[in-house]
Amino acid sequence: MSELHQLSVAELARRLREKKVSAVETAQHFLGRMAAHQDLAAFVDVNEAATLAQARAADAAIAAGSAGPLAGVPIAHKDIFVTKDFASTAGSKMLAGYRSPFDATVVARLGPGTPGGPAGAGAVTLGKLSCDEFAMGSANESVAVPAVGHSAPTPVRNPWDTGRVAGGSSGGSAAAVAARLAPATSGTDTGGSIRQPASFCGITGIKPTYGRASRYGMIAYASSLDQAGPMARSAEDCALLLSAMCGPDLDRDSTSLDVPVEDFSRTLNDKLDGLRIGIPKEFFGAGLAADVRAAIDGALKDYEKLGAKLVEISLPRTELAIPVYYIIAPAEASSNLSRFDGVKFGHRAKDYSDLLEMYKKSRAEGFGDEVKRRIMVGTYVLSHGYYDAYYLQAQKIRKLIADDFQQAFKQCDVIAGPVAPSVAWSLGDKTDDPVAAYLADIYTLPASLAGLPGMSVPAGFGAGGMPVGLQLIGNYLQEAKLLNMAHRLQQATDFHLRTPEGF
Ligand code: GLN
């Protein structure tokens, strides 16, 4: 069945359940596509034997009538989630070849379930997807492990134009869905890493409210911001995955929210009549490229036709989100990454004369430039004498940014704007200028700092025929509303169905 990769997750799950196609056949089809498109450098690990064993288990569960809702649906995971059957590297030389003894909660919930715990949704893992090292980046160019079929580390290519970046840090996750190498993937978003690559690759992605999905087994970058979410072609598919991956996990992640599991598919078709969409004026300033603006304006007009009302709002501290995030995230990273010392796990230098030298050499060799930059910034802002001036100030402003959203939500039900100021840039364009890359995070950082759910929905195409994503931001736990809005737009448009040439 050559068209399997064109099917939605919902349709594929149905055909598998009705035994019109087997999980093994489906897995083989996608493994074949992955092998044929290694040039994209989307995957950093595959394990065909493990994938096929999972597929056989899915077929057995379907035959026995005990299958989960995603039984046999192939998915792939960002290499920031630890997995038993595949290497778990976070894109870093520090963890090259590392094998985890357990699956992250998100992986278990989507797939086989937790041993001795609740059953999983039954999805089959195709492999691990490239990401920026420790999820630090917005272009997936800062990766230190080779992709499958490559002998040296290489950036992920954007399937819409292989001379451009796929976005980051979940660039592999976005490129794989856009190129139909997987029906859906997992990603993580600390400051935009689900939304921005989804926007750059023309797919749909949602970062739920902080705490909705367990962080257990997600290699930590900035713990107060890190959040997992699904990336797929449509909102309908994202709803299926999000319903399976969320839920309390209090024994393993104390910041996981104690709210019941929701079926996010239930309200996809709700009407949007009278819905108030807040348009933050700060998201439409001089920094926004004209082609992106035109696509966003088009989507907002579509929402008016669907019965929604546009309301101008203000998020006055939008610009401050950049300095605040680039203090808090590195501060947390510097602490989280101190565990990589060459002793407990990860890379260890070969020659050293004493313990201190072993630490120094192992870390100098194991971490890439961007990671080192952030560890240094983070250590500095937390150090005695600078803590009050930087870290404490940033925490205070973070609270004000969250308050601004609550003010805005008095006037509107959801917020809409661009995901990124431009379409995907050319490979290498911002590699020598990290600050230019940081500035491009301006529209995604505020929701991350506030812990709010955010989504990217394909809204058209801009310069060079590159995709543009519309960002939707909801109040806490309003994921269902965002998915409903996205689904409604996707019923009225076909941007999410278009495929890059050659895929
Ligand atoms: N670009 C941002 C950063 O480099 C966000 C990354 C992310 O969300 N993981 O920190």
Short mmCIF file of C-alpha atoms and ligand atoms in Angstrom, two decimals:
data_model
loop_
_atom_site.label_atom_id
_atom_site.label_comp_id
_atom_site.label_asym_id
_atom_site.label_seq_id
_atom_site.Cartn_x
_atom_site.Cartn_y
_atom_site.Cartn_z
CA MET A 1 0.00 0.00 0.00
CA SER A 2 2.05 2.85 -1.29
CA GLU A 3 -0.21 5.61 0.03
CA LEU A 4 0.09 4.70 3.73
CA HIS A 5 2.26 7.74 4.41
CA GLN A 6 -0.48 10.03 3.11
CA LEU A 7 -3.01 8.85 5.70
CA SER A 8 -3.80 10.80 8.84
CA VAL A 9 -3.14 9.24 12.24
CA ALA A 10 -6.90 8.86 12.72
CA GLU A 11 -7.35 7.06 9.39
CA LEU A 12 -4.27 4.89 9.86
CA ALA A 13 -5.42 3.86 13.35
CA ARG A 14 -8.84 2.94 11.93
CA ARG A 15 -7.39 0.81 9.12
CA LEU A 16 -5.09 -0.96 11.58
CA ARG A 17 -7.97 -1.67 13.95
CA GLU A 18 -10.08 -3.01 11.10
CA LYS A 19 -7.12 -5.18 10.02
CA LYS A 20 -7.08 -3.62 6.54
CA VAL A 21 -3.34 -3.23 7.00
CA SER A 22 -1.00 -4.77 9.57
CA ALA A 23 1.26 -2.87 11.96
CA VAL A 24 4.29 -4.75 10.57
CA GLU A 25 3.44 -3.75 7.00
CA THR A 26 2.91 -0.14 8.11
CA ALA A 27 6.20 -0.01 10.02
CA GLN A 28 8.06 -1.47 7.03
CA HIS A 29 6.56 1.13 4.74
CA PHE A 30 7.76 4.01 6.92
CA LEU A 31 11.18 2.44 7.57
CA GLY A 32 11.56 2.30 3.78
CA ARG A 33 10.73 6.00 3.45
CA MET A 34 13.15 6.91 6.23
CA ALA A 35 15.93 5.02 4.45
CA ALA A 36 15.11 6.70 1.13
CA HIS A 37 15.23 10.20 2.62
CA GLN A 38 18.32 10.09 4.83
CA ASP A 39 19.51 13.29 3.12
CA LEU A 40 17.16 15.24 5.37
CA ALA A 41 19.18 14.09 8.41
CA ALA A 42 15.98 13.88 10.46
CA PHE A 43 16.76 10.63 12.32
CA VAL A 44 19.71 10.06 14.63
CA ASP A 45 18.89 6.47 15.59
CA VAL A 46 16.90 3.60 14.15
CA ASN A 47 16.56 0.02 15.35
CA GLU A 48 14.55 -1.95 12.82
CA ALA A 49 14.44 -5.09 14.91
CA ALA A 50 12.95 -3.20 17.87
CA THR A 51 10.44 -1.35 15.66
CA LEU A 52 9.26 -4.58 14.04
CA ALA A 53 9.01 -6.34 17.40
CA GLN A 54 6.78 -3.51 18.65
CA ALA A 55 4.72 -3.77 15.45
CA ARG A 56 4.25 -7.52 15.93
CA ALA A 57 3.10 -6.87 19.50
CA ALA A 58 0.61 -4.30 18.17
CA ASP A 59 -0.74 -6.79 15.62
CA ALA A 60 -1.13 -9.37 18.39
CA ALA A 61 -2.99 -6.86 20.59
CA ILE A 62 -5.29 -5.94 17.69
CA ALA A 63 -5.99 -9.61 17.02
CA ALA A 64 -6.73 -10.16 20.71
CA GLY A 65 -9.05 -7.15 20.83
CA SER A 66 -6.95 -5.53 23.56
CA ALA A 67 -5.36 -2.78 21.48
CA GLY A 68 -4.91 0.83 22.59
CA PRO A 69 -6.26 3.76 20.56
CA LEU A 70 -3.02 4.22 18.57
CA ALA A 71 -2.20 0.51 18.19
CA GLY A 72 0.27 -0.01 15.37
CA VAL A 73 0.50 3.68 14.41
CA PRO A 74 4.18 4.45 13.81
CA ILE A 75 5.54 7.53 15.55
CA ALA A 76 9.04 8.83 16.22
CA HIS A 77 10.44 10.62 19.24
CA LYS A 78 12.65 13.65 19.64
CA ASP A 79 15.98 12.43 20.94
CA ILE A 80 15.44 14.31 24.18
CA PHE A 81 13.13 11.55 25.49
CA VAL A 82 14.90 8.53 26.92
CA THR A 83 14.02 5.20 25.33
CA LYS A 84 14.96 1.63 26.18
CA ASP A 85 15.21 0.35 22.61
CA PHE A 86 17.05 3.28 21.01
CA ALA A 87 20.02 5.47 21.90
CA SER A 88 19.17 8.62 23.89
CA THR A 89 21.64 11.41 23.22
CA ALA A 90 19.92 14.83 23.38
CA GLY A 91 21.95 15.56 20.25
CA SER A 92 25.11 15.72 22.36
CA LYS A 93 28.49 14.03 22.15
CA MET A 94 28.20 13.92 25.94
CA LEU A 95 25.56 11.18 25.61
CA ALA A 96 26.60 9.59 22.30
CA GLY A 97 25.45 5.97 22.29
CA TYR A 98 23.78 6.25 25.73
CA ARG A 99 21.09 3.64 26.43
CA SER A 100 18.45 4.32 29.05
CA PRO A 101 17.17 1.49 31.22
CA PHE A 102 13.60 2.87 30.96
CA ASP A 103 11.21 4.74 28.67
CA ALA A 104 10.18 8.35 29.40
CA THR A 105 6.57 8.61 30.60
CA VAL A 106 5.48 10.27 27.33
CA VAL A 107 7.08 7.44 25.31
CA ALA A 108 5.48 4.80 27.52
CA ARG A 109 2.03 6.42 27.38
CA LEU A 110 2.04 6.73 23.60
CA GLY A 111 3.58 3.30 23.13
CA PRO A 112 3.79 0.18 25.26
CA GLY A 113 2.68 1.61 28.61
CA THR A 114 4.58 1.57 31.90
CA PRO A 115 5.70 -1.86 33.13
CA GLY A 116 3.36 -2.76 35.98
CA GLY A 117 1.45 0.48 35.35
CA PRO A 118 -1.29 1.67 33.02
CA ALA A 119 -1.47 0.37 29.43
CA GLY A 120 -0.15 2.60 26.66
CA ALA A 121 -1.87 3.75 23.46
CA GLY A 122 0.05 1.13 21.46
CA ALA A 123 1.99 3.29 18.97
CA VAL A 124 5.13 1.78 17.43
CA THR A 125 8.42 3.71 17.64
CA LEU A 126 10.20 4.28 14.32
CA GLY A 127 13.33 5.84 15.76
CA LYS A 128 14.83 8.93 17.37
CA LEU A 129 14.79 12.37 15.83
CA SER A 130 17.55 14.93 15.60
CA CYS A 131 17.38 18.01 17.80
CA ASP A 132 19.63 20.86 18.82
CA GLU A 133 22.04 19.78 21.54
CA PHE A 134 20.11 19.61 24.84
CA ALA A 135 17.24 21.36 22.98
CA MET A 136 19.17 24.65 22.90
CA GLY A 137 18.62 26.31 19.55
CA SER A 138 16.14 27.34 16.92
CA ALA A 139 17.60 25.89 13.72
CA ASN A 140 18.65 22.30 14.49
CA GLU A 141 22.14 23.21 13.31
CA SER A 142 23.70 22.83 16.74
CA VAL A 143 23.70 19.04 16.75
CA ALA A 144 26.73 16.98 17.72
CA VAL A 145 25.72 13.42 16.83
CA PRO A 146 25.63 12.11 13.24
CA ALA A 147 22.28 11.46 11.62
CA VAL A 148 21.47 7.96 10.36
CA GLY A 149 23.33 7.43 7.07
CA HIS A 150 25.81 10.26 7.80
CA SER A 151 29.33 9.94 9.15
CA ALA A 152 29.49 13.39 10.77
CA PRO A 153 26.96 15.62 12.59
CA THR A 154 24.82 17.54 10.14
CA PRO A 155 21.89 19.97 10.40
CA VAL A 156 18.35 18.81 9.66
CA ARG A 157 17.16 19.98 6.21
CA ASN A 158 13.79 21.58 5.62
CA PRO A 159 11.81 19.37 3.19
CA TRP A 160 10.27 22.49 1.58
CA ASP A 161 13.75 23.72 0.60
CA THR A 162 16.72 21.61 1.61
CA GLY A 163 18.95 24.69 1.60
CA ARG A 164 17.02 26.02 4.60
CA VAL A 165 16.82 25.11 8.27
CA ALA A 166 13.95 23.01 9.61
CA GLY A 167 13.75 25.15 12.74
CA GLY A 168 14.57 24.00 16.23
CA SER A 169 15.10 22.57 18.54
CA SER A 170 12.59 19.87 17.45
CA GLY A 171 13.72 20.19 13.80
CA GLY A 172 13.92 16.45 13.16
CA SER A 173 10.38 16.00 14.52
CA ALA A 174 9.00 18.68 12.19
CA ALA A 175 10.95 17.63 9.07
CA ALA A 176 9.96 13.97 9.50
CA VAL A 177 6.24 14.82 9.55
CA ALA A 178 6.52 17.31 6.66
CA ALA A 179 8.34 14.72 4.52
CA ARG A 180 5.85 11.99 5.50
CA LEU A 181 8.57 9.87 7.12
CA ALA A 182 6.30 9.49 10.16
CA PRO A 183 2.58 10.24 10.59
CA ALA A 184 3.34 12.06 13.85
CA THR A 185 6.21 12.76 16.21
CA SER A 186 6.91 14.00 19.72
CA GLY A 187 8.66 17.26 20.43
CA THR A 188 9.51 19.44 23.38
CA ASP A 189 9.10 23.16 23.79
CA THR A 190 11.06 25.23 26.31
CA GLY A 191 10.84 28.55 24.51
CA GLY A 192 9.24 27.64 21.18
CA SER A 193 10.81 24.37 20.04
CA ILE A 194 7.54 22.71 19.03
CA ARG A 195 5.83 25.79 17.58
CA GLN A 196 8.71 27.28 15.59
CA PRO A 197 9.86 24.15 13.69
CA ALA A 198 6.17 23.29 13.09
CA SER A 199 5.77 26.75 11.55
CA PHE A 200 8.96 26.43 9.46
CA CYS A 201 7.97 22.99 8.10
CA GLY A 202 4.26 23.63 7.54
CA ILE A 203 2.91 21.17 10.11
CA THR A 204 0.76 21.41 13.24
CA GLY A 205 2.21 21.32 16.77
CA ILE A 206 0.95 22.02 20.26
CA LYS A 207 2.78 22.73 23.50
CA PRO A 208 0.32 22.07 26.31
CA THR A 209 0.08 23.93 29.60
CA TYR A 210 3.23 23.47 31.69
CA GLY A 211 2.73 20.29 33.74
CA ARG A 212 0.15 18.60 31.46
CA ALA A 213 2.69 16.08 30.16
CA SER A 214 5.15 14.44 32.49
CA ARG A 215 8.80 15.49 32.26
CA TYR A 216 9.95 12.11 33.61
CA GLY A 217 12.56 10.80 31.20
CA MET A 218 12.82 14.05 29.26
CA ILE A 219 16.47 15.07 29.35
CA ALA A 220 16.28 18.38 31.22
CA TYR A 221 17.15 21.74 29.72
CA ALA A 222 15.23 24.35 31.77
CA SER A 223 12.92 22.46 34.11
CA SER A 224 10.48 25.29 34.86
CA LEU A 225 9.82 25.70 31.11
CA ASP A 226 10.31 22.29 29.44
CA GLN A 227 7.10 20.75 28.14
CA ALA A 228 6.37 17.87 25.74
CA GLY A 229 3.81 17.92 22.96
CA PRO A 230 2.78 16.30 19.68
CA MET A 231 3.68 17.33 16.12
CA ALA A 232 1.54 16.05 13.25
CA ARG A 233 -0.09 17.21 10.08
CA SER A 234 -3.42 18.27 11.53
CA ALA A 235 -5.03 19.42 14.75
CA GLU A 236 -7.18 16.29 14.66
CA ASP A 237 -4.05 14.11 14.80
CA CYS A 238 -2.44 16.29 17.47
CA ALA A 239 -5.59 15.88 19.60
CA LEU A 240 -5.31 12.07 19.42
CA LEU A 241 -1.66 12.12 20.47
CA LEU A 242 -2.07 14.77 23.14
CA SER A 243 -4.93 12.82 24.75
CA ALA A 244 -2.63 9.79 25.00
CA MET A 245 0.49 11.55 26.26
CA CYS A 246 -0.88 13.83 29.02
CA GLY A 247 -2.00 13.05 32.53
CA PRO A 248 -0.73 13.18 36.10
CA ASP A 249 2.55 11.42 36.91
CA LEU A 250 3.04 12.76 40.41
CA ASP A 251 5.25 9.94 41.66
CA ARG A 252 7.80 10.67 38.96
CA ASP A 253 7.41 14.36 38.18
CA SER A 254 6.26 16.50 41.08
CA THR A 255 5.46 19.40 38.73
CA SER A 256 3.05 17.27 36.70
CA LEU A 257 -0.48 18.66 37.06
CA ASP A 258 -3.03 16.66 38.99
CA VAL A 259 -5.80 17.17 36.44
CA PRO A 260 -7.72 14.31 34.82
CA VAL A 261 -6.80 12.96 31.39
CA GLU A 262 -8.89 14.71 28.73
CA ASP A 263 -10.20 13.55 25.38
CA PHE A 264 -9.08 16.49 23.24
CA SER A 265 -10.85 15.11 20.16
CA ARG A 266 -14.32 15.56 21.63
CA THR A 267 -14.70 19.29 21.01
CA LEU A 268 -12.84 19.63 17.70
CA ASN A 269 -15.99 20.52 15.80
CA ASP A 270 -17.40 23.09 18.23
CA LYS A 271 -18.57 26.29 16.57
CA LEU A 272 -16.48 29.43 16.91
CA ASP A 273 -19.40 31.87 16.90
CA GLY A 274 -18.72 34.80 19.18
CA LEU A 275 -15.20 33.60 20.09
CA ARG A 276 -13.05 36.61 20.97
CA ILE A 277 -9.55 36.36 19.47
CA GLY A 278 -7.05 38.77 21.03
CA ILE A 279 -4.51 40.26 18.64
CA PRO A 280 -1.50 41.53 20.60
CA LYS A 281 -0.27 44.70 18.93
CA GLU A 282 3.29 43.97 20.08
CA PHE A 283 3.31 40.86 17.84
CA PHE A 284 2.79 42.94 14.69
CA GLY A 285 5.61 45.50 14.97
CA ALA A 286 8.42 46.44 12.59
CA GLY A 287 10.28 43.14 13.13
CA LEU A 288 7.56 41.07 11.46
CA ALA A 289 8.28 40.17 7.82
CA ALA A 290 5.62 41.32 5.34
CA ASP A 291 5.09 37.84 3.86
CA VAL A 292 4.47 36.34 7.31
CA ARG A 293 2.11 39.17 8.19
CA ALA A 294 0.10 38.65 4.99
CA ALA A 295 -0.42 34.93 5.76
CA ILE A 296 -1.41 35.68 9.38
CA ASP A 297 -3.85 38.39 8.27
CA GLY A 298 -5.39 35.86 5.86
CA ALA A 299 -5.93 33.32 8.64
CA LEU A 300 -7.45 35.97 10.92
CA LYS A 301 -9.91 36.89 8.16
CA ASP A 302 -10.85 33.22 7.88
CA TYR A 303 -11.59 33.19 11.60
CA GLU A 304 -13.88 36.19 11.20
CA LYS A 305 -15.74 34.25 8.50
CA LEU A 306 -16.05 31.37 10.96
CA GLY A 307 -17.84 33.67 13.39
CA ALA A 308 -14.99 34.81 15.64
CA LYS A 309 -14.40 38.46 16.64
CA LEU A 310 -10.94 40.06 16.59
CA VAL A 311 -10.07 42.25 19.58
CA GLU A 312 -6.88 44.31 19.81
CA ILE A 313 -5.01 43.59 23.03
CA SER A 314 -1.63 44.47 24.49
CA LEU A 315 1.10 42.28 25.95
CA PRO A 316 3.30 45.21 26.97
CA ARG A 317 6.29 43.21 28.19
CA THR A 318 6.72 41.13 25.01
CA GLU A 319 10.21 42.50 24.30
CA LEU A 320 11.38 41.73 27.82
CA ALA A 321 10.62 38.05 27.24
CA ILE A 322 13.94 37.70 25.39
CA PRO A 323 16.31 38.89 28.13
CA VAL A 324 14.19 37.24 30.83
CA TYR A 325 14.17 33.86 29.05
CA TYR A 326 17.86 34.04 28.18
CA ILE A 327 18.66 34.53 31.87
CA ILE A 328 16.28 31.96 33.37
CA ALA A 329 16.77 29.16 30.82
CA PRO A 330 20.61 29.23 30.96
CA ALA A 331 20.48 29.50 34.78
CA GLU A 332 18.42 26.32 35.00
CA ALA A 333 20.51 24.66 32.29
CA SER A 334 23.76 25.36 34.12
CA SER A 335 22.34 23.54 37.12
CA ASN A 336 20.71 20.67 35.19
CA LEU A 337 23.81 19.99 33.11
CA SER A 338 26.12 19.79 36.12
CA ARG A 339 25.20 16.09 36.32
CA PHE A 340 27.28 15.44 33.19
CA ASP A 341 30.64 15.23 34.94
CA GLY A 342 32.14 12.12 33.36
CA VAL A 343 31.46 10.04 36.47
CA LYS A 344 27.87 8.80 36.55
CA PHE A 345 27.16 8.59 32.83
CA GLY A 346 28.11 10.15 29.56
CA HIS A 347 31.40 11.02 27.96
CA ARG A 348 34.62 10.71 29.98
CA ALA A 349 37.96 12.11 28.80
CA LYS A 350 40.69 9.52 28.18
CA ASP A 351 43.69 11.18 29.84
CA TYR A 352 43.64 13.15 33.06
CA SER A 353 45.91 13.51 36.05
CA ASP A 354 43.35 14.05 38.80
CA LEU A 355 39.62 14.27 39.45
CA LEU A 356 39.33 17.98 38.68
CA GLU A 357 41.09 17.59 35.37
CA MET A 358 38.81 14.65 34.54
CA TYR A 359 35.73 16.86 35.12
CA LYS A 360 37.18 19.73 33.10
CA LYS A 361 38.31 17.67 30.14
CA SER A 362 35.18 15.53 30.00
CA ARG A 363 32.93 18.60 29.93
CA ALA A 364 35.17 20.53 27.52
CA GLU A 365 35.12 17.59 25.09
CA GLY A 366 31.50 16.52 25.59
CA PHE A 367 29.59 19.81 25.24
CA GLY A 368 29.28 21.88 22.07
CA ASP A 369 29.73 25.66 21.80
CA GLU A 370 26.11 26.72 22.32
CA VAL A 371 25.75 24.52 25.39
CA LYS A 372 28.98 25.92 26.87
CA ARG A 373 27.82 29.47 26.16
CA ARG A 374 24.64 28.86 28.11
CA ILE A 375 26.36 27.12 31.00
CA MET A 376 28.65 30.14 31.31
CA VAL A 377 25.80 32.67 31.13
CA GLY A 378 23.76 30.61 33.60
CA THR A 379 26.60 30.26 36.07
CA TYR A 380 27.27 33.99 35.85
CA VAL A 381 23.67 35.12 36.49
CA LEU A 382 23.41 32.77 39.47
CA SER A 383 26.74 33.77 41.01
CA HIS A 384 27.02 35.71 44.25
CA GLY A 385 26.85 39.42 43.48
CA TYR A 386 24.95 39.01 40.21
CA TYR A 387 22.06 36.87 41.38
CA ASP A 388 19.98 39.86 42.56
CA ALA A 389 20.79 41.97 39.51
CA TYR A 390 19.95 39.33 36.89
CA TYR A 391 18.28 36.13 38.05
CA LEU A 392 16.01 37.65 40.70
CA GLN A 393 15.01 40.54 38.40
CA ALA A 394 14.24 38.09 35.62
CA GLN A 395 12.01 36.03 37.93
CA LYS A 396 10.09 39.17 38.91
CA ILE A 397 9.54 40.18 35.29
CA ARG A 398 8.52 36.62 34.44
CA LYS A 399 5.66 37.02 36.91
CA LEU A 400 4.66 40.34 35.30
CA ILE A 401 4.65 38.70 31.86
CA ALA A 402 2.28 36.03 33.19
CA ASP A 403 0.11 38.79 34.74
CA ASP A 404 -0.06 40.60 31.37
CA PHE A 405 -1.63 37.48 29.83
CA GLN A 406 -4.25 37.33 32.60
CA GLN A 407 -5.11 40.97 31.93
CA ALA A 408 -5.44 40.16 28.23
CA PHE A 409 -7.65 37.14 28.87
CA LYS A 410 -10.19 39.49 30.47
CA GLN A 411 -10.80 40.88 26.98
CA CYS A 412 -10.45 37.75 24.84
CA ASP A 413 -10.79 33.96 24.92
CA VAL A 414 -7.65 33.10 22.96
CA ILE A 415 -4.69 35.03 21.53
CA ALA A 416 -3.45 34.78 17.94
CA GLY A 417 -0.37 36.05 16.14
CA PRO A 418 2.71 34.87 14.26
CA VAL A 419 4.94 32.06 15.55
CA ALA A 420 8.14 33.56 14.19
CA PRO A 421 9.08 36.89 12.57
CA SER A 422 10.15 35.21 9.29
CA VAL A 423 9.93 31.98 7.34
CA ALA A 424 12.77 29.42 7.71
CA TRP A 425 16.14 30.99 6.98
CA SER A 426 19.00 29.51 4.92
CA LEU A 427 21.37 27.01 6.50
CA GLY A 428 24.26 28.84 8.15
CA ASP A 429 22.53 32.25 8.15
CA LYS A 430 22.53 32.75 11.91
CA THR A 431 25.23 30.31 13.06
CA ASP A 432 27.80 33.05 13.71
CA ASP A 433 25.34 35.32 15.46
CA PRO A 434 23.61 33.56 18.35
CA VAL A 435 21.85 36.77 19.45
CA ALA A 436 20.13 37.07 16.05
CA ALA A 437 18.75 33.56 16.60
CA TYR A 438 17.63 34.45 20.17
CA LEU A 439 15.75 37.52 18.87
CA ALA A 440 13.74 35.35 16.46
CA ASP A 441 12.16 33.62 19.51
CA ILE A 442 10.29 36.80 20.46
CA TYR A 443 6.74 35.57 19.80
CA THR A 444 7.07 32.12 21.36
CA LEU A 445 8.90 33.01 24.59
CA PRO A 446 6.09 34.92 26.38
CA ALA A 447 3.69 31.93 26.51
CA SER A 448 6.54 29.67 27.64
CA LEU A 449 7.49 31.98 30.50
CA ALA A 450 3.84 32.13 31.57
CA GLY A 451 3.41 28.32 31.27
CA LEU A 452 0.49 28.74 28.86
CA PRO A 453 -0.50 26.35 26.04
CA GLY A 454 0.57 27.44 22.56
CA MET A 455 0.09 26.03 19.12
CA SER A 456 1.33 26.46 15.56
CA VAL A 457 -1.15 25.99 12.72
CA PRO A 458 -0.24 26.16 9.00
CA ALA A 459 -1.58 29.49 7.72
CA GLY A 460 -0.14 29.84 4.23
CA PHE A 461 3.14 30.31 2.43
CA GLY A 462 5.56 33.23 2.26
CA ALA A 463 8.82 34.12 0.54
CA GLY A 464 10.38 31.27 -1.43
CA GLY A 465 7.19 29.23 -1.07
CA MET A 466 8.06 28.54 2.57
CA PRO A 467 5.32 27.70 5.11
CA VAL A 468 4.05 30.22 7.68
CA GLY A 469 2.55 29.19 11.02
CA LEU A 470 -0.18 30.97 12.95
CA GLN A 471 0.34 30.91 16.71
CA LEU A 472 -2.64 30.36 19.01
CA ILE A 473 -2.16 30.91 22.75
CA GLY A 474 -4.77 29.84 25.29
CA ASN A 475 -5.27 30.32 28.99
CA TYR A 476 -4.19 27.53 31.36
CA LEU A 477 -5.64 24.10 30.42
CA GLN A 478 -7.39 25.48 27.32
CA GLU A 479 -5.71 23.05 24.90
CA ALA A 480 -9.11 21.77 23.73
CA LYS A 481 -10.08 25.28 22.65
CA LEU A 482 -6.84 25.73 20.66
CA LEU A 483 -7.27 22.38 18.92
CA ASN A 484 -10.90 23.20 18.16
CA MET A 485 -9.86 26.53 16.60
CA ALA A 486 -7.08 24.91 14.59
CA HIS A 487 -9.36 22.13 13.39
CA ARG A 488 -11.97 24.64 12.24
CA LEU A 489 -9.35 26.54 10.24
CA GLN A 490 -8.09 23.29 8.75
CA GLN A 491 -11.58 22.44 7.56
CA ALA A 492 -11.69 25.77 5.73
CA THR A 493 -8.12 25.68 4.32
CA ASP A 494 -5.78 23.08 2.81
CA PHE A 495 -2.34 24.41 3.86
CA HIS A 496 -1.82 21.49 6.24
CA LEU A 497 -2.50 18.97 3.46
CA ARG A 498 0.08 20.27 1.00
CA THR A 499 3.23 18.21 0.63
CA PRO A 500 6.69 19.50 -0.27
CA GLU A 501 7.77 18.46 -3.76
CA GLY A 502 9.44 15.07 -3.92
CA PHE A 503 7.75 13.69 -0.79
N1 GLN B 1 15.25 28.70 20.82
C1 GLN B 1 15.05 28.59 22.24
C2 GLN B 1 16.34 28.23 22.92
O1 GLN B 1 17.31 28.05 22.25
C3 GLN B 1 13.98 27.59 22.56
C4 GLN B 1 14.44 26.18 22.54
C5 GLN B 1 13.42 25.22 23.05
O2 GLN B 1 12.24 25.53 23.13
N2 GLN B 1 13.89 24.05 23.46
O3 GLN B 1 16.42 28.16 24.11
#
